[in-house]
Short mmCIF file of C-alpha atoms in Angstrom, two decimals:
data_model
loop_
_atom_site.label_atom_id
_atom_site.label_comp_id
_atom_site.label_asym_id
_atom_site.label_seq_id
_atom_site.Cartn_x
_atom_site.Cartn_y
_atom_site.Cartn_z
CA ALA A 1270 14.79 -7.47 0.54
CA GLN A 1271 11.40 -6.01 1.84
CA SER A 1272 9.48 -7.25 4.89
CA VAL A 1273 6.88 -6.34 7.15
CA THR A 1274 6.71 -6.52 11.00
CA GLN A 1275 3.12 -6.36 13.00
CA LEU A 1276 3.43 -5.49 16.44
CA GLY A 1277 0.78 -7.59 18.41
CA SER A 1278 -0.96 -10.50 16.40
CA HIS A 1279 -4.66 -9.34 18.68
CA VAL A 1280 -5.57 -6.26 19.60
CA SER A 1281 -8.56 -5.68 22.09
CA VAL A 1282 -10.16 -2.13 22.42
CA SER A 1283 -13.36 -0.90 23.82
CA GLU A 1284 -16.17 0.59 21.56
CA GLY A 1285 -15.60 4.48 21.43
CA ALA A 1286 -11.91 3.86 22.00
CA LEU A 1287 -8.74 4.54 19.70
CA VAL A 1288 -7.49 2.11 17.39
CA LEU A 1289 -3.93 1.63 17.27
CA LEU A 1290 -2.48 -0.80 15.02
CA ARG A 1291 1.17 -1.24 14.63
CA CYS A 1292 3.13 -1.94 11.20
CA ASN A 1293 6.81 -1.48 10.54
CA TYR A 1294 8.69 -2.06 6.99
CA SER A 1295 12.06 -2.72 5.73
CA SER A 1296 12.70 -1.87 2.72
CA SER A 1297 15.93 -0.75 0.55
CA VAL A 1298 14.29 1.69 -1.41
CA PRO A 1299 10.85 4.06 -1.25
CA PRO A 1300 8.05 1.98 -0.35
CA TYR A 1301 4.79 1.43 -1.28
CA LEU A 1302 2.48 0.61 2.05
CA PHE A 1303 -0.72 -1.05 2.37
CA TRP A 1304 -3.32 -1.75 4.58
CA TYR A 1305 -5.70 -4.30 4.50
CA VAL A 1306 -9.03 -5.53 6.42
CA GLN A 1307 -10.38 -9.13 6.01
CA TYR A 1308 -13.57 -10.43 7.78
CA PRO A 1309 -14.15 -13.77 8.25
CA ASN A 1310 -14.66 -16.14 5.00
CA GLN A 1311 -13.97 -12.99 2.91
CA GLY A 1312 -11.09 -11.65 0.78
CA LEU A 1313 -8.67 -8.64 1.54
CA GLN A 1314 -10.52 -4.75 1.50
CA LEU A 1315 -8.35 -2.11 0.72
CA LEU A 1316 -8.27 0.43 3.64
CA LEU A 1317 -5.61 2.60 2.34
CA LYS A 1318 -2.25 3.02 0.74
CA TYR A 1319 0.78 5.33 0.52
CA THR A 1320 2.53 5.87 -2.74
CA SER A 1321 4.70 9.28 -1.41
CA ALA A 1322 2.14 11.60 -2.41
CA ALA A 1323 1.82 12.34 1.24
CA THR A 1324 2.96 10.99 4.78
CA LEU A 1325 -0.63 11.25 6.29
CA VAL A 1326 -3.13 8.81 4.36
CA LYS A 1327 -6.63 8.63 4.81
CA GLY A 1328 -8.65 5.78 4.04
CA ILE A 1329 -12.32 4.04 4.32
CA ASN A 1330 -14.04 3.80 7.27
CA GLY A 1331 -12.32 6.33 9.23
CA PHE A 1332 -8.69 5.43 9.12
CA GLU A 1333 -5.72 6.84 8.77
CA ALA A 1334 -2.36 5.82 8.48
CA GLU A 1335 0.79 7.98 8.83
CA PHE A 1336 4.20 7.10 7.28
CA LYS A 1337 7.28 7.68 8.87
CA LYS A 1338 10.63 7.31 7.23
CA SER A 1339 13.05 7.76 10.14
CA GLU A 1340 10.77 5.08 12.37
CA THR A 1341 10.20 2.98 9.24
CA SER A 1342 6.66 2.84 10.40
CA PHE A 1343 3.23 3.00 9.00
CA HIS A 1344 0.76 2.59 11.94
CA LEU A 1345 -2.80 2.47 11.34
CA THR A 1346 -5.62 4.48 13.63
CA LYS A 1347 -8.95 5.18 13.98
CA PRO A 1348 -9.90 8.22 16.67
CA SER A 1349 -13.41 5.89 17.57
CA ALA A 1350 -13.68 2.00 17.40
CA HIS A 1351 -17.00 0.61 16.03
CA MET A 1352 -18.19 -2.51 16.76
CA SER A 1353 -18.17 -3.40 13.02
CA ASP A 1354 -14.18 -2.56 13.08
CA ALA A 1355 -13.62 -6.31 14.68
CA ALA A 1356 -11.70 -7.80 12.03
CA GLU A 1357 -8.06 -9.00 10.79
CA TYR A 1358 -5.69 -6.17 9.66
CA PHE A 1359 -2.95 -6.63 7.37
CA CYS A 1360 -0.07 -4.28 6.46
CA ALA A 1361 1.71 -4.92 3.17
CA VAL A 1362 4.53 -3.82 1.33
CA SER A 1363 4.92 -3.90 -2.29
CA ASP A 1364 8.21 -5.58 -3.74
CA SER A 1365 9.98 -2.78 -5.18
CA GLY A 1366 12.73 -4.74 -6.95
CA SER A 1367 10.61 -4.10 -10.17
CA SER A 1368 8.16 -0.95 -9.42
CA ASN A 1369 5.40 -2.75 -11.76
CA THR A 1370 5.37 -5.78 -9.58
CA GLY A 1371 2.42 -7.39 -8.61
CA LYS A 1372 4.00 -8.98 -5.43
CA LEU A 1373 2.93 -7.63 -2.02
CA ILE A 1374 4.43 -8.83 0.86
CA PHE A 1375 2.41 -9.09 4.04
CA GLY A 1376 2.83 -9.01 7.65
CA GLN A 1377 1.28 -11.81 10.09
CA GLY A 1378 -1.83 -9.87 10.70
CA THR A 1379 -3.40 -8.43 13.73
CA THR A 1380 -6.89 -9.37 14.79
CA LEU A 1381 -9.11 -6.38 16.34
CA GLN A 1382 -11.52 -7.56 18.90
CA VAL A 1383 -13.94 -4.38 19.78
CA LYS A 1384 -15.71 -4.49 23.32
CA PRO A 1385 -18.68 -3.14 23.95
CA LYS W 595 -18.20 -2.39 -11.91
CA ALA W 596 -17.57 -6.13 -11.24
CA GLY W 597 -14.96 -6.62 -8.86
CA VAL W 598 -12.85 -9.81 -9.03
CA THR W 599 -14.69 -13.09 -9.13
CA GLN W 600 -13.22 -16.13 -7.87
CA THR W 601 -14.40 -19.74 -8.53
CA PRO W 602 -15.35 -21.96 -6.85
CA ARG W 603 -15.59 -20.23 -3.45
CA TYR W 604 -15.35 -23.81 -1.68
CA LEU W 605 -13.35 -26.79 -2.87
CA ILE W 606 -13.07 -30.39 -1.23
CA LYS W 607 -10.36 -32.59 -2.70
CA THR W 608 -8.52 -36.00 -1.71
CA ARG W 609 -4.63 -36.08 -1.57
CA GLY W 610 -3.05 -36.91 -4.44
CA GLN W 611 -5.52 -35.13 -7.07
CA GLN W 612 -5.29 -32.02 -8.38
CA VAL W 613 -6.99 -28.75 -8.69
CA THR W 614 -8.04 -26.06 -10.83
CA LEU W 615 -8.85 -22.51 -9.42
CA SER W 616 -10.19 -19.23 -11.18
CA CYS W 617 -9.86 -16.16 -11.18
CA SER W 618 -11.85 -13.08 -13.18
CA PRO W 619 -10.16 -9.60 -13.22
CA ILE W 620 -11.62 -6.29 -12.84
CA SER W 621 -12.55 -5.47 -16.50
CA GLY W 622 -9.73 -3.98 -17.95
CA HIS W 623 -6.94 -4.93 -15.57
CA ARG W 624 -4.39 -6.99 -16.88
CA SER W 625 -2.21 -7.68 -13.95
CA VAL W 626 -3.44 -10.75 -11.76
CA SER W 627 -1.74 -12.16 -8.29
CA TRP W 628 -2.45 -15.07 -6.62
CA TYR W 629 -1.81 -15.86 -2.87
CA GLN W 630 -1.96 -18.61 -0.70
CA GLN W 631 -3.16 -17.85 3.17
CA THR W 632 -3.16 -20.29 5.74
CA PRO W 633 -2.89 -20.17 9.55
CA GLY W 634 0.42 -20.68 9.82
CA GLN W 635 2.09 -19.01 7.16
CA GLY W 636 -0.31 -16.53 6.39
CA LEU W 637 -0.34 -14.71 3.20
CA GLN W 638 2.23 -15.64 0.57
CA PHE W 639 2.26 -14.51 -2.87
CA LEU W 640 2.13 -17.50 -5.51
CA PHE W 641 2.82 -15.64 -9.16
CA GLU W 642 1.91 -12.93 -11.19
CA TYR W 643 0.44 -12.80 -14.44
CA PHE W 644 0.23 -9.76 -17.20
CA SER W 645 -0.87 -9.80 -20.14
CA GLU W 646 -0.68 -13.78 -20.42
CA THR W 647 2.94 -14.07 -19.09
CA GLN W 648 4.29 -15.07 -15.97
CA ARG W 649 6.29 -11.92 -14.36
CA ASN W 650 6.87 -13.04 -11.07
CA LYS W 651 6.88 -16.23 -8.83
CA GLY W 652 6.86 -17.18 -5.34
CA ASN W 653 8.78 -19.89 -3.29
CA PHE W 654 6.34 -22.65 -3.90
CA PRO W 655 7.10 -25.81 -5.65
CA GLY W 656 6.47 -26.51 -8.88
CA ARG W 657 3.16 -28.50 -8.36
CA PHE W 658 1.81 -25.12 -8.11
CA SER W 659 1.36 -23.50 -11.55
CA GLY W 660 -1.29 -20.80 -13.46
CA ARG W 661 -1.72 -19.18 -16.59
CA GLN W 662 -3.33 -16.20 -17.86
CA PHE W 663 -5.77 -15.93 -21.25
CA SER W 664 -6.11 -13.38 -23.30
CA ASN W 665 -8.93 -12.07 -21.72
CA SER W 666 -6.88 -11.73 -18.65
CA ARG W 667 -8.96 -14.45 -16.97
CA SER W 668 -6.30 -16.49 -14.66
CA GLU W 669 -6.14 -20.05 -13.51
CA MET W 670 -4.01 -21.83 -11.03
CA ASN W 671 -3.60 -25.17 -10.75
CA VAL W 672 -1.92 -27.29 -7.91
CA SER W 673 -1.06 -31.05 -8.64
CA THR W 674 -0.71 -33.90 -6.49
CA LEU W 675 -2.62 -32.24 -3.67
CA GLU W 676 -0.86 -32.67 -0.01
CA LEU W 677 -2.95 -32.02 3.19
CA GLY W 678 -0.69 -28.55 3.56
CA ASP W 679 -2.38 -27.38 0.43
CA SER W 680 -5.23 -26.72 2.50
CA ALA W 681 -5.30 -22.66 2.53
CA LEU W 682 -7.61 -19.92 1.13
CA TYR W 683 -6.17 -18.56 -2.29
CA LEU W 684 -6.75 -15.43 -2.92
CA CYS W 685 -6.37 -13.36 -6.31
CA ALA W 686 -5.96 -9.70 -6.84
CA SER W 687 -5.92 -7.53 -10.21
CA SER W 688 -4.41 -4.54 -11.06
CA ASN W 689 -3.50 -2.19 -13.65
CA GLY W 690 -1.57 0.73 -14.90
CA ASP W 691 1.92 1.65 -15.71
CA VAL W 692 3.20 1.35 -12.12
CA LEU W 693 1.01 -1.33 -10.17
CA PRO W 694 1.41 -0.35 -6.71
CA LEU W 695 0.26 3.24 -7.87
CA TYR W 696 -3.04 1.84 -8.83
CA GLY W 697 -3.59 -0.59 -6.17
CA TYR W 698 -4.87 -4.22 -6.18
CA THR W 699 -8.18 -5.15 -5.67
CA PHE W 700 -8.71 -9.12 -4.45
CA GLY W 701 -11.39 -11.21 -4.43
CA SER W 702 -12.96 -13.26 -1.79
CA GLY W 703 -10.87 -16.53 -2.68
CA THR W 704 -11.48 -20.12 -2.95
CA ARG W 705 -11.13 -21.96 0.30
CA LEU W 706 -9.55 -25.37 -1.03
CA THR W 707 -9.95 -28.31 1.68
CA VAL W 708 -7.55 -31.34 1.26
CA VAL W 709 -8.44 -34.50 2.85
#
């Protein structure tokens, strides 16, 4: 069964510093992986997704993530944090038991705090 | 184009009542999935509908049910509400032959409070 682990429920960085949010997955088949961001009282916004086309995936707002099969990781990075990046971030894997499924399995989320 | 629309945004219900939440997917999308988000359990999959058929179901009691109409709009119903059903309920829409390739767009959610 697929699963996702996000290391660190809270991450704090200074404005302008590197953002690194960690995600490890477990999947018996090549996975589809996603990063979503959630601002208070809002839904989930897709940052980027990995669909096996390229291991380095670029997303919106300057975020990117690298798929590393050997490490079963899909960490999210941004070179320079902005105050507006403060939010909760979720890593998710598609339940690939059936490739045409609408089920995502989410990690527990990481709250990113950006200090001025 | 319009995004995923969930109504209502906020809802307060009493224990034992039932509630119906609505989700209108992006025009042309045929898949609608529902998730429950709570501080303790995080984001959990409820069920997915595709062309009016439930294709996948999460590990929730039978009090949670849903349906999808011919225009792809979906509703979920929770009967005999319990305090633990208080949560943010999110729906996501998708399309294409391989849904994960296409991606999933989420609505803003319905915040249900059971008192």
